[in-house]
Every structure is written in C-alpha cells, then in structure tokens.
Amino acid sequence: MDELELNGIRVFREIIESGSFTAAADRLGMAAPMVSKHVARLERKLGARLLNRTSRSMSLTEAGKTFFEQGRQALDILDAAVAAVAQESGPPRGELKISAPVWCATASFASLLTEFRRRYPEIRLDLHLDNHMVDLVAAGFDLGLRATAEPSPTLIARRLCSVPFYLVATPVYLRSLKAATDTAEPLSVATIFPNYVQLERLKFPATADAVSFKLDAVMKSSDTTLSYHCVLAGMGAAFLPAWLVADDLASGRLVQVSNHGPGFSGHLFAVYASRRQMPPKLRCFIDFLIEKLGDQSQA
C-alpha cells in the first residue's frame, strides 16, 4: 500500500466521522474536490463502490461499512504503532468518539471535559449522549461510558466510580401529597421510572422515616433529563443519578423521598473494543477519567 492509498483511507474515514465531504475537507485543510478525488481513486483501487451519494444525502454501501470498520481500526493500530516507535514524542491527537449516558450532561462533567481539553488540546471530542447501550464497534465509537452492574464480556472494561440513583421529588410535591392523604393510608407516590433499568433492582422500603408509601408508576422514560424536568414541574418523584441532582439536593430544591439511601447504584465503566494497540488519544482519556473520578460515589 503506497502513501496515496493510505491518505485515501484517512480521507474516507474523515468523511464518515464528520458526516460530509465538506466537513471532512474543512477538518483536513483540503479542497472539497480533492476529497472527492481521493474517494474515487480508492473506489477504483478496491473495485467497489463505498458510498451512495445524492445531492442531499450520503450513506455507506455494504462494502463501505465493512471497509470503514476495518480500515478505521487498522488506522488506529497504525497510528498507535507509530506513536510507540516514536516513544510518543508528540502530544496525543485526533478525534475521540465517545458514547455516554444522557445524565452526563451536567456542569461537573462539562468541567471535566474542559480540563481534559486544556491538557490535551490536540484531541477533538465527539460526544454522543444516549441511555441505550449502542454497539461501539458497529457505530464506530472509540469509547463508551456505561453505568451497569455487568459490562459486556465482549468489551474491555475499566471501572471508574459508583453512581447512586436516588428517588427524589420537590418539597412542594411531598407536602401536598401528605396533606391530601389520610394518615392511616400509605402515601401513593407518582413515580417516573427509568425504562433502561430492571425494576426488580429497585430495592426500596415500603416504609421509610415512619411513613408508609407505595410507588405508583405514572411514566417511564429513557431520557433522564426529561424525567428530571418532570420532577421539577411537580409530576411526582423519579429515580435520578447523583451526578444530575447533587446540587438540587444540596440547595433543597429537591429532596429524597426516603433517607434510607439510594434506590440503586450503578458502577460507571469505561468500555472499549479489544485492540492490539490502544491509541494514545484513548489511553490518555481513560487515564484522565480514572485520575479524576477515582472510585468516588459521586462526581
């Protein structure tokens, strides 16, 4: 494989990761027509069409999907090998594509990312927030952050910390609930459940703080932010991660329905596909998270 072919593979990867020929050209500092020429030359060399293109859309062909997944991994391995031989004389660089839970969209996590960028300015972060566990390899992610009891055995997992989920509500909601309920009857707490957590994991006492109550499932949601705003709007209570509600609990804007601890806790893991060589950009990000999060119960 000559340098021209290798450049073509890099250009092709950049097109897919950035989402368009124009964006790839901007990132590479290359004229858009030259980006098209690289792809055309690569397709001729392979004897297969890699992309379906119209004036409004672009998609990978089956051959393109296979080539992108394997070519991307090959480039990562090559880049890591070059860095190792050069004893990593230069700073880690490149784009780091990360899948993370929606509840990572907090001020504390944003501060964490900002500090990482100051330390490693040559690394571009591409964050995708989703509470569903996506296929990292198929979707082209370098890393996934997952709160789970058992990470997938097909992935390499590094434990970062524990994240407790508390059942919280507004003080106004709880006061109105108690005022409207006969003291002999248990409180019926309108509860928003996370639909990505098995309900049998929620070991919650029927009696807490000398008050009997039951959880009435009024809604399920995969979006933690939506559940959070529904709680603030007075819909009821919800199981929300400490990362998201720590400031609200400290200020009294939200309160725990029970003081008997969290409804459940998830261990936050950094997970990634097994590779012979870990790219420096990935290694330094994982090391940074371990340094900052340490196995604390909260961020």
PDB file of C-alpha atoms in Angstrom:
ATOM      1  CA  MET A   1       0.000   0.000   0.000  1.00  0.00           C
ATOM      2  CA  ASP A   2       1.526   3.346  -1.039  1.00  0.00           C
ATOM      3  CA  GLU A   3       1.140   6.710   0.691  1.00  0.00           C
ATOM      4  CA  LEU A   4      -1.583   7.813  -1.738  1.00  0.00           C
ATOM      5  CA  GLU A   5      -3.761   4.827  -0.835  1.00  0.00           C
ATOM      6  CA  LEU A   6      -3.178   5.370   2.876  1.00  0.00           C
ATOM      7  CA  ASN A   7      -4.183   9.017   2.531  1.00  0.00           C
ATOM      8  CA  GLY A   8      -7.303   7.908   0.692  1.00  0.00           C
ATOM      9  CA  ILE A   9      -8.289   5.673   3.606  1.00  0.00           C
ATOM     10  CA  ARG A  10      -7.743   8.532   6.051  1.00  0.00           C
ATOM     11  CA  VAL A  11      -9.848  10.874   3.920  1.00  0.00           C
ATOM     12  CA  PHE A  12     -12.608   8.246   3.673  1.00  0.00           C
ATOM     13  CA  ARG A  13     -12.640   7.791   7.459  1.00  0.00           C
ATOM     14  CA  GLU A  14     -12.821  11.553   7.994  1.00  0.00           C
ATOM     15  CA  ILE A  15     -15.805  11.813   5.637  1.00  0.00           C
ATOM     16  CA  ILE A  16     -17.764   9.225   7.604  1.00  0.00           C
ATOM     17  CA  GLU A  17     -16.809  10.568  11.037  1.00  0.00           C
ATOM     18  CA  SER A  18     -17.552  14.192  10.128  1.00  0.00           C
ATOM     19  CA  GLY A  19     -20.709  13.375   8.169  1.00  0.00           C
ATOM     20  CA  SER A  20     -19.974  15.071   4.855  1.00  0.00           C
ATOM     21  CA  PHE A  21     -17.345  15.759   2.191  1.00  0.00           C
ATOM     22  CA  THR A  22     -17.378  19.467   3.046  1.00  0.00           C
ATOM     23  CA  ALA A  23     -16.822  18.905   6.767  1.00  0.00           C
ATOM     24  CA  ALA A  24     -14.024  16.438   6.015  1.00  0.00           C
ATOM     25  CA  ALA A  25     -12.356  18.943   3.719  1.00  0.00           C
ATOM     26  CA  ASP A  26     -12.504  21.605   6.452  1.00  0.00           C
ATOM     27  CA  ARG A  27     -11.018  19.273   9.073  1.00  0.00           C
ATOM     28  CA  LEU A  28      -8.260  18.084   6.754  1.00  0.00           C
ATOM     29  CA  GLY A  29      -7.472  21.542   5.373  1.00  0.00           C
ATOM     30  CA  MET A  30      -8.115  20.205   1.897  1.00  0.00           C
ATOM     31  CA  ALA A  31     -10.157  21.424  -1.058  1.00  0.00           C
ATOM     32  CA  ALA A  32     -13.519  19.633  -1.399  1.00  0.00           C
ATOM     33  CA  PRO A  33     -12.793  18.437  -4.972  1.00  0.00           C
ATOM     34  CA  MET A  34      -9.583  16.798  -3.732  1.00  0.00           C
ATOM     35  CA  VAL A  35     -11.590  14.905  -1.083  1.00  0.00           C
ATOM     36  CA  SER A  36     -13.836  13.547  -3.860  1.00  0.00           C
ATOM     37  CA  LYS A  37     -10.793  12.545  -5.919  1.00  0.00           C
ATOM     38  CA  HIS A  38      -9.354  10.559  -3.003  1.00  0.00           C
ATOM     39  CA  VAL A  39     -12.597   8.611  -2.621  1.00  0.00           C
ATOM     40  CA  ALA A  40     -12.920   7.986  -6.353  1.00  0.00           C
ATOM     41  CA  ARG A  41      -9.307   6.748  -6.525  1.00  0.00           C
ATOM     42  CA  LEU A  42      -9.895   4.488  -3.519  1.00  0.00           C
ATOM     43  CA  GLU A  43     -13.056   3.004  -5.052  1.00  0.00           C
ATOM     44  CA  ARG A  44     -11.210   2.301  -8.313  1.00  0.00           C
ATOM     45  CA  LYS A  45      -8.399   0.610  -6.416  1.00  0.00           C
ATOM     46  CA  LEU A  46     -10.827  -1.569  -4.446  1.00  0.00           C
ATOM     47  CA  GLY A  47     -13.116  -2.224  -7.383  1.00  0.00           C
ATOM     48  CA  ALA A  48     -16.165  -1.455  -5.236  1.00  0.00           C
ATOM     49  CA  ARG A  49     -18.440   1.486  -4.512  1.00  0.00           C
ATOM     50  CA  LEU A  50     -18.044   2.675  -0.912  1.00  0.00           C
ATOM     51  CA  LEU A  51     -20.647   5.444  -0.784  1.00  0.00           C
ATOM     52  CA  ASN A  52     -24.127   6.096  -2.108  1.00  0.00           C
ATOM     53  CA  ARG A  53     -24.370   9.809  -2.804  1.00  0.00           C
ATOM     54  CA  THR A  54     -27.156  12.157  -3.873  1.00  0.00           C
ATOM     55  CA  SER A  55     -27.340  15.948  -3.777  1.00  0.00           C
ATOM     56  CA  ARG A  56     -28.987  15.729  -0.335  1.00  0.00           C
ATOM     57  CA  SER A  57     -27.718  12.604   1.354  1.00  0.00           C
ATOM     58  CA  MET A  58     -24.817  10.205   1.742  1.00  0.00           C
ATOM     59  CA  SER A  59     -24.779   6.620   3.012  1.00  0.00           C
ATOM     60  CA  LEU A  60     -22.361   3.726   3.187  1.00  0.00           C
ATOM     61  CA  THR A  61     -22.768   0.735   0.909  1.00  0.00           C
ATOM     62  CA  GLU A  62     -22.341  -2.723   2.435  1.00  0.00           C
ATOM     63  CA  ALA A  63     -18.783  -2.762   1.110  1.00  0.00           C
ATOM     64  CA  GLY A  64     -18.294   0.736   2.531  1.00  0.00           C
ATOM     65  CA  LYS A  65     -19.471  -0.331   6.011  1.00  0.00           C
ATOM     66  CA  THR A  66     -17.040  -3.241   6.070  1.00  0.00           C
ATOM     67  CA  PHE A  67     -14.170  -1.147   4.754  1.00  0.00           C
ATOM     68  CA  PHE A  68     -14.848   1.713   7.182  1.00  0.00           C
ATOM     69  CA  GLU A  69     -14.983  -0.517  10.283  1.00  0.00           C
ATOM     70  CA  GLN A  70     -11.850  -2.465   9.417  1.00  0.00           C
ATOM     71  CA  GLY A  71      -9.982   0.451   7.878  1.00  0.00           C
ATOM     72  CA  ARG A  72     -10.665   2.651  10.903  1.00  0.00           C
ATOM     73  CA  GLN A  73      -9.310   0.024  13.285  1.00  0.00           C
ATOM     74  CA  ALA A  74      -6.281  -0.525  11.037  1.00  0.00           C
ATOM     75  CA  LEU A  75      -5.506   3.206  11.050  1.00  0.00           C
ATOM     76  CA  ASP A  76      -5.832   3.339  14.840  1.00  0.00           C
ATOM     77  CA  ILE A  77      -3.436   0.418  15.197  1.00  0.00           C
ATOM     78  CA  LEU A  78      -1.021   2.009  12.730  1.00  0.00           C
ATOM     79  CA  ASP A  79      -1.170   5.379  14.494  1.00  0.00           C
ATOM     80  CA  ALA A  80      -0.582   3.711  17.858  1.00  0.00           C
ATOM     81  CA  ALA A  81       2.368   1.757  16.470  1.00  0.00           C
ATOM     82  CA  VAL A  82       3.941   4.895  15.015  1.00  0.00           C
ATOM     83  CA  ALA A  83       3.484   6.686  18.348  1.00  0.00           C
ATOM     84  CA  ALA A  84       5.033   3.773  20.230  1.00  0.00           C
ATOM     85  CA  VAL A  85       8.083   3.643  17.954  1.00  0.00           C
ATOM     86  CA  ALA A  86       8.492   7.391  18.245  1.00  0.00           C
ATOM     87  CA  GLN A  87       8.148   6.994  22.023  1.00  0.00           C
ATOM     88  CA  GLU A  88       5.130   9.255  21.782  1.00  0.00           C
ATOM     89  CA  SER A  89       7.313  12.325  21.414  1.00  0.00           C
ATOM     90  CA  GLY A  90       4.332  14.398  20.286  1.00  0.00           C
ATOM     91  CA  PRO A  91       1.080  15.071  22.151  1.00  0.00           C
ATOM     92  CA  PRO A  92      -1.893  12.691  21.638  1.00  0.00           C
ATOM     93  CA  ARG A  93      -4.099  13.918  18.825  1.00  0.00           C
ATOM     94  CA  GLY A  94      -7.093  13.023  16.694  1.00  0.00           C
ATOM     95  CA  GLU A  95     -10.827  12.662  17.177  1.00  0.00           C
ATOM     96  CA  LEU A  96     -12.182  10.656  20.112  1.00  0.00           C
ATOM     97  CA  LYS A  97     -15.739   9.425  19.557  1.00  0.00           C
ATOM     98  CA  ILE A  98     -17.498   8.703  22.855  1.00  0.00           C
ATOM     99  CA  SER A  99     -20.893   7.241  23.777  1.00  0.00           C
ATOM    100  CA  ALA A 100     -22.174   8.296  27.219  1.00  0.00           C
ATOM    101  CA  PRO A 101     -25.422   8.359  29.233  1.00  0.00           C
ATOM    102  CA  VAL A 102     -27.721  11.361  28.891  1.00  0.00           C
ATOM    103  CA  TRP A 103     -27.162  12.243  32.556  1.00  0.00           C
ATOM    104  CA  CYS A 104     -23.535  13.102  31.786  1.00  0.00           C
ATOM    105  CA  ALA A 105     -24.884  16.432  30.509  1.00  0.00           C
ATOM    106  CA  THR A 106     -24.072  18.179  33.784  1.00  0.00           C
ATOM    107  CA  ALA A 107     -21.948  21.152  34.781  1.00  0.00           C
ATOM    108  CA  SER A 108     -19.478  18.928  36.644  1.00  0.00           C
ATOM    109  CA  PHE A 109     -18.931  16.637  33.666  1.00  0.00           C
ATOM    110  CA  ALA A 110     -18.601  19.659  31.372  1.00  0.00           C
ATOM    111  CA  SER A 111     -15.878  20.993  33.675  1.00  0.00           C
ATOM    112  CA  LEU A 112     -14.169  17.613  33.484  1.00  0.00           C
ATOM    113  CA  LEU A 113     -14.163  17.694  29.680  1.00  0.00           C
ATOM    114  CA  THR A 114     -12.916  21.280  29.678  1.00  0.00           C
ATOM    115  CA  GLU A 115      -9.986  20.335  31.887  1.00  0.00           C
ATOM    116  CA  PHE A 116      -9.187  17.399  29.601  1.00  0.00           C
ATOM    117  CA  ARG A 117      -9.173  19.697  26.557  1.00  0.00           C
ATOM    118  CA  ARG A 118      -6.795  22.085  28.291  1.00  0.00           C
ATOM    119  CA  ARG A 119      -4.455  19.210  28.997  1.00  0.00           C
ATOM    120  CA  TYR A 120      -4.748  17.635  25.526  1.00  0.00           C
ATOM    121  CA  PRO A 121      -5.633  20.415  23.047  1.00  0.00           C
ATOM    122  CA  GLU A 122      -4.812  18.232  20.013  1.00  0.00           C
ATOM    123  CA  ILE A 123      -7.666  15.802  20.799  1.00  0.00           C
ATOM    124  CA  ARG A 124     -11.136  16.596  19.408  1.00  0.00           C
ATOM    125  CA  LEU A 125     -14.067  15.190  21.396  1.00  0.00           C
ATOM    126  CA  ASP A 126     -17.159  13.820  19.650  1.00  0.00           C
ATOM    127  CA  LEU A 127     -19.752  13.111  22.389  1.00  0.00           C
ATOM    128  CA  HIS A 128     -22.982  11.186  21.740  1.00  0.00           C
ATOM    129  CA  LEU A 129     -25.382  11.050  24.719  1.00  0.00           C
ATOM    130  CA  ASP A 130     -27.823   8.140  24.769  1.00  0.00           C
ATOM    131  CA  ASN A 131     -29.072   5.911  27.582  1.00  0.00           C
ATOM    132  CA  HIS A 132     -29.265   2.932  25.234  1.00  0.00           C
ATOM    133  CA  MET A 133     -26.167   0.744  25.006  1.00  0.00           C
ATOM    134  CA  VAL A 134     -25.102   1.142  21.395  1.00  0.00           C
ATOM    135  CA  ASP A 135     -22.811  -1.287  19.576  1.00  0.00           C
ATOM    136  CA  LEU A 136     -19.499   0.528  19.898  1.00  0.00           C
ATOM    137  CA  VAL A 137     -17.751  -1.262  17.037  1.00  0.00           C
ATOM    138  CA  ALA A 138     -20.649  -1.076  14.571  1.00  0.00           C
ATOM    139  CA  ALA A 139     -21.245   2.615  15.340  1.00  0.00           C
ATOM    140  CA  GLY A 140     -17.543   3.484  15.203  1.00  0.00           C
ATOM    141  CA  PHE A 141     -17.103   4.607  18.823  1.00  0.00           C
ATOM    142  CA  ASP A 142     -13.699   4.655  20.474  1.00  0.00           C
ATOM    143  CA  LEU A 143     -15.138   4.529  23.980  1.00  0.00           C
ATOM    144  CA  GLY A 144     -18.379   4.043  25.879  1.00  0.00           C
ATOM    145  CA  LEU A 145     -19.221   5.260  29.391  1.00  0.00           C
ATOM    146  CA  ARG A 146     -21.736   2.860  30.906  1.00  0.00           C
ATOM    147  CA  ALA A 147     -23.382   2.558  34.303  1.00  0.00           C
ATOM    148  CA  THR A 148     -24.019  -1.132  34.728  1.00  0.00           C
ATOM    149  CA  ALA A 149     -23.516  -3.989  37.157  1.00  0.00           C
ATOM    150  CA  GLU A 150     -22.000  -6.235  34.500  1.00  0.00           C
ATOM    151  CA  PRO A 151     -20.275  -4.767  31.430  1.00  0.00           C
ATOM    152  CA  SER A 152     -20.362  -6.813  28.248  1.00  0.00           C
ATOM    153  CA  PRO A 153     -17.780  -9.613  28.238  1.00  0.00           C
ATOM    154  CA  THR A 154     -17.013  -8.774  24.608  1.00  0.00           C
ATOM    155  CA  LEU A 155     -15.540  -5.405  25.643  1.00  0.00           C
ATOM    156  CA  ILE A 156     -12.568  -4.288  27.700  1.00  0.00           C
ATOM    157  CA  ALA A 157     -13.922  -2.507  30.813  1.00  0.00           C
ATOM    158  CA  ARG A 158     -12.225  -0.186  33.300  1.00  0.00           C
ATOM    159  CA  ARG A 159     -14.237   0.673  36.397  1.00  0.00           C
ATOM    160  CA  LEU A 160     -14.312   4.402  37.137  1.00  0.00           C
ATOM    161  CA  CYS A 161     -16.681   5.013  40.048  1.00  0.00           C
ATOM    162  CA  SER A 162     -20.103   4.267  41.533  1.00  0.00           C
ATOM    163  CA  VAL A 163     -23.138   6.424  40.706  1.00  0.00           C
ATOM    164  CA  PRO A 164     -26.106   6.185  43.110  1.00  0.00           C
ATOM    165  CA  PHE A 165     -29.656   6.816  41.859  1.00  0.00           C
ATOM    166  CA  TYR A 166     -31.977   8.483  44.399  1.00  0.00           C
ATOM    167  CA  LEU A 167     -35.761   8.725  44.459  1.00  0.00           C
ATOM    168  CA  VAL A 168     -36.297  12.488  44.573  1.00  0.00           C
ATOM    169  CA  ALA A 169     -39.172  14.958  44.390  1.00  0.00           C
ATOM    170  CA  THR A 170     -39.816  18.619  45.105  1.00  0.00           C
ATOM    171  CA  PRO A 171     -40.602  19.604  48.705  1.00  0.00           C
ATOM    172  CA  VAL A 172     -43.866  21.145  47.479  1.00  0.00           C
ATOM    173  CA  TYR A 173     -44.975  17.867  45.884  1.00  0.00           C
ATOM    174  CA  LEU A 174     -44.263  15.829  49.026  1.00  0.00           C
ATOM    175  CA  ARG A 175     -46.027  18.350  51.301  1.00  0.00           C
ATOM    176  CA  SER A 176     -49.114  18.399  49.084  1.00  0.00           C
ATOM    177  CA  LEU A 177     -49.108  14.605  48.916  1.00  0.00           C
ATOM    178  CA  LYS A 178     -49.016  14.258  52.686  1.00  0.00           C
ATOM    179  CA  ALA A 179     -51.703  16.901  53.137  1.00  0.00           C
ATOM    180  CA  ALA A 180     -54.045  15.141  50.696  1.00  0.00           C
ATOM    181  CA  THR A 181     -53.546  11.633  52.141  1.00  0.00           C
ATOM    182  CA  ASP A 182     -55.294  10.167  55.178  1.00  0.00           C
ATOM    183  CA  THR A 183     -52.663   9.489  57.817  1.00  0.00           C
ATOM    184  CA  ALA A 184     -53.815   5.859  58.027  1.00  0.00           C
ATOM    185  CA  GLU A 185     -53.201   5.298  54.338  1.00  0.00           C
ATOM    186  CA  PRO A 186     -49.795   4.846  52.699  1.00  0.00           C
ATOM    187  CA  LEU A 187     -48.627   7.698  50.511  1.00  0.00           C
ATOM    188  CA  SER A 188     -49.099   6.907  46.823  1.00  0.00           C
ATOM    189  CA  VAL A 189     -46.061   8.484  45.209  1.00  0.00           C
ATOM    190  CA  ALA A 190     -46.439   9.182  41.488  1.00  0.00           C
ATOM    191  CA  THR A 191     -43.147   7.786  40.203  1.00  0.00           C
ATOM    192  CA  ILE A 192     -41.238   8.143  36.952  1.00  0.00           C
ATOM    193  CA  PHE A 193     -39.160   5.027  36.332  1.00  0.00           C
ATOM    194  CA  PRO A 194     -36.109   4.728  34.054  1.00  0.00           C
ATOM    195  CA  ASN A 195     -37.099   2.199  31.389  1.00  0.00           C
ATOM    196  CA  TYR A 196     -33.478   1.133  30.915  1.00  0.00           C
ATOM    197  CA  VAL A 197     -33.267  -0.295  34.462  1.00  0.00           C
ATOM    198  CA  GLN A 198     -34.816  -3.578  35.557  1.00  0.00           C
ATOM    199  CA  LEU A 199     -37.414  -2.723  38.199  1.00  0.00           C
ATOM    200  CA  GLU A 200     -36.502  -5.731  40.320  1.00  0.00           C
ATOM    201  CA  ARG A 201     -33.199  -3.966  41.030  1.00  0.00           C
ATOM    202  CA  LEU A 202     -35.046  -1.176  42.820  1.00  0.00           C
ATOM    203  CA  LYS A 203     -34.923  -2.420  46.409  1.00  0.00           C
ATOM    204  CA  PHE A 204     -36.881   0.276  48.176  1.00  0.00           C
ATOM    205  CA  PRO A 205     -38.532   0.021  51.617  1.00  0.00           C
ATOM    206  CA  ALA A 206     -42.336   0.214  51.786  1.00  0.00           C
ATOM    207  CA  THR A 207     -41.921   2.183  54.994  1.00  0.00           C
ATOM    208  CA  ALA A 208     -39.371   4.949  55.380  1.00  0.00           C
ATOM    209  CA  ASP A 209     -38.906   7.531  58.073  1.00  0.00           C
ATOM    210  CA  ALA A 210     -42.051   6.278  59.883  1.00  0.00           C
ATOM    211  CA  VAL A 211     -44.147   6.946  56.771  1.00  0.00           C
ATOM    212  CA  SER A 212     -45.659   4.163  54.668  1.00  0.00           C
ATOM    213  CA  PHE A 213     -45.796   4.697  50.940  1.00  0.00           C
ATOM    214  CA  LYS A 214     -46.136   2.898  47.633  1.00  0.00           C
ATOM    215  CA  LEU A 215     -44.708   3.782  44.248  1.00  0.00           C
ATOM    216  CA  ASP A 216     -47.302   4.388  41.546  1.00  0.00           C
ATOM    217  CA  ALA A 217     -45.659   4.109  38.117  1.00  0.00           C
ATOM    218  CA  VAL A 218     -47.104   7.034  36.156  1.00  0.00           C
ATOM    219  CA  MET A 219     -44.422   7.215  33.462  1.00  0.00           C
ATOM    220  CA  LYS A 220     -41.331   5.502  32.092  1.00  0.00           C
ATOM    221  CA  SER A 221     -38.622   7.308  30.189  1.00  0.00           C
ATOM    222  CA  SER A 222     -35.240   6.587  28.688  1.00  0.00           C
ATOM    223  CA  ASP A 223     -34.332  10.298  28.841  1.00  0.00           C
ATOM    224  CA  THR A 224     -33.026  11.220  32.286  1.00  0.00           C
ATOM    225  CA  THR A 225     -33.206  14.935  31.524  1.00  0.00           C
ATOM    226  CA  LEU A 226     -36.918  14.694  30.701  1.00  0.00           C
ATOM    227  CA  SER A 227     -37.568  12.798  33.955  1.00  0.00           C
ATOM    228  CA  TYR A 228     -35.644  15.468  35.851  1.00  0.00           C
ATOM    229  CA  HIS A 229     -37.733  18.299  34.388  1.00  0.00           C
ATOM    230  CA  CYS A 230     -40.970  16.383  35.040  1.00  0.00           C
ATOM    231  CA  VAL A 231     -39.972  16.136  38.707  1.00  0.00           C
ATOM    232  CA  LEU A 232     -39.236  19.878  38.850  1.00  0.00           C
ATOM    233  CA  ALA A 233     -42.632  20.528  37.222  1.00  0.00           C
ATOM    234  CA  GLY A 234     -44.324  18.641  40.059  1.00  0.00           C
ATOM    235  CA  MET A 235     -45.390  15.461  38.263  1.00  0.00           C
ATOM    236  CA  GLY A 236     -44.046  13.299  41.076  1.00  0.00           C
ATOM    237  CA  ALA A 237     -40.820  11.552  42.018  1.00  0.00           C
ATOM    238  CA  ALA A 238     -38.141   9.900  39.897  1.00  0.00           C
ATOM    239  CA  PHE A 239     -35.024   7.790  40.293  1.00  0.00           C
ATOM    240  CA  LEU A 240     -32.248  10.145  39.190  1.00  0.00           C
ATOM    241  CA  PRO A 241     -28.438   9.849  39.333  1.00  0.00           C
ATOM    242  CA  ALA A 242     -26.478  11.763  41.942  1.00  0.00           C
ATOM    243  CA  TRP A 243     -24.471  13.388  39.149  1.00  0.00           C
ATOM    244  CA  LEU A 244     -27.621  15.119  37.948  1.00  0.00           C
ATOM    245  CA  VAL A 245     -29.305  16.069  41.245  1.00  0.00           C
ATOM    246  CA  ALA A 246     -26.412  16.653  43.684  1.00  0.00           C
ATOM    247  CA  ASP A 247     -26.705  20.458  43.514  1.00  0.00           C
ATOM    248  CA  ASP A 248     -30.514  20.348  43.790  1.00  0.00           C
ATOM    249  CA  LEU A 249     -30.336  18.123  46.879  1.00  0.00           C
ATOM    250  CA  ALA A 250     -27.731  20.377  48.466  1.00  0.00           C
ATOM    251  CA  SER A 251     -29.843  23.507  47.862  1.00  0.00           C
ATOM    252  CA  GLY A 252     -33.125  21.894  48.922  1.00  0.00           C
ATOM    253  CA  ARG A 253     -34.703  22.345  45.501  1.00  0.00           C
ATOM    254  CA  LEU A 254     -35.210  18.584  45.534  1.00  0.00           C
ATOM    255  CA  VAL A 255     -35.431  16.180  48.461  1.00  0.00           C
ATOM    256  CA  GLN A 256     -35.167  12.438  48.831  1.00  0.00           C
ATOM    257  CA  VAL A 257     -38.448  10.608  49.301  1.00  0.00           C
ATOM    258  CA  SER A 258     -36.591   8.392  51.769  1.00  0.00           C
ATOM    259  CA  ASN A 259     -33.362   8.874  53.659  1.00  0.00           C
ATOM    260  CA  HIS A 260     -32.592   5.163  53.574  1.00  0.00           C
ATOM    261  CA  GLY A 261     -30.026   5.525  50.809  1.00  0.00           C
ATOM    262  CA  PRO A 262     -30.246   5.229  47.031  1.00  0.00           C
ATOM    263  CA  GLY A 263     -32.783   3.096  45.225  1.00  0.00           C
ATOM    264  CA  PHE A 264     -29.891   1.507  43.363  1.00  0.00           C
ATOM    265  CA  SER A 265     -26.318   2.218  42.334  1.00  0.00           C
ATOM    266  CA  GLY A 266     -24.597   1.701  39.035  1.00  0.00           C
ATOM    267  CA  HIS A 267     -20.879   1.237  38.543  1.00  0.00           C
ATOM    268  CA  LEU A 268     -19.617   3.544  35.825  1.00  0.00           C
ATOM    269  CA  PHE A 269     -17.239   1.805  33.421  1.00  0.00           C
ATOM    270  CA  ALA A 270     -15.131   2.994  30.523  1.00  0.00           C
ATOM    271  CA  VAL A 271     -15.565   0.285  27.886  1.00  0.00           C
ATOM    272  CA  TYR A 272     -13.856  -0.148  24.545  1.00  0.00           C
ATOM    273  CA  ALA A 273     -13.258  -2.793  21.915  1.00  0.00           C
ATOM    274  CA  SER A 274     -10.283  -5.095  22.369  1.00  0.00           C
ATOM    275  CA  ARG A 275      -7.381  -3.932  20.214  1.00  0.00           C
ATOM    276  CA  ARG A 276      -3.765  -4.951  19.979  1.00  0.00           C
ATOM    277  CA  GLN A 277      -2.658  -1.347  20.285  1.00  0.00           C
ATOM    278  CA  MET A 278      -4.654   1.229  22.232  1.00  0.00           C
ATOM    279  CA  PRO A 279      -4.469   4.642  20.508  1.00  0.00           C
ATOM    280  CA  PRO A 280      -2.770   7.285  22.676  1.00  0.00           C
ATOM    281  CA  LYS A 281      -5.873   9.526  22.480  1.00  0.00           C
ATOM    282  CA  LEU A 282      -7.970   6.753  24.063  1.00  0.00           C
ATOM    283  CA  ARG A 283      -5.427   5.737  26.666  1.00  0.00           C
ATOM    284  CA  CYS A 284      -4.911   9.281  27.953  1.00  0.00           C
ATOM    285  CA  PHE A 285      -8.675   9.911  28.194  1.00  0.00           C
ATOM    286  CA  ILE A 286      -9.259   6.737  30.228  1.00  0.00           C
ATOM    287  CA  ASP A 287      -6.289   7.550  32.469  1.00  0.00           C
ATOM    288  CA  PHE A 288      -7.670  11.064  32.936  1.00  0.00           C
ATOM    289  CA  LEU A 289     -11.110   9.752  33.986  1.00  0.00           C
ATOM    290  CA  ILE A 290      -9.568   7.315  36.451  1.00  0.00           C
ATOM    291  CA  GLU A 291      -7.453  10.133  37.895  1.00  0.00           C
ATOM    292  CA  LYS A 292     -10.407  12.499  38.306  1.00  0.00           C
ATOM    293  CA  LEU A 293     -13.222  10.142  39.247  1.00  0.00           C
ATOM    294  CA  GLY A 294     -11.155   7.687  41.232  1.00  0.00           C
ATOM    295  CA  ASP A 295     -13.975   5.354  42.536  1.00  0.00           C
ATOM    296  CA  GLN A 296     -15.802   8.176  44.241  1.00  0.00           C
ATOM    297  CA  SER A 297     -19.501   7.681  44.830  1.00  0.00           C
ATOM    298  CA  GLN A 298     -20.224  10.949  43.083  1.00  0.00           C
ATOM    299  CA  ALA A 299     -18.549  13.206  40.547  1.00  0.00           C
TER     300      ALA A 299
END
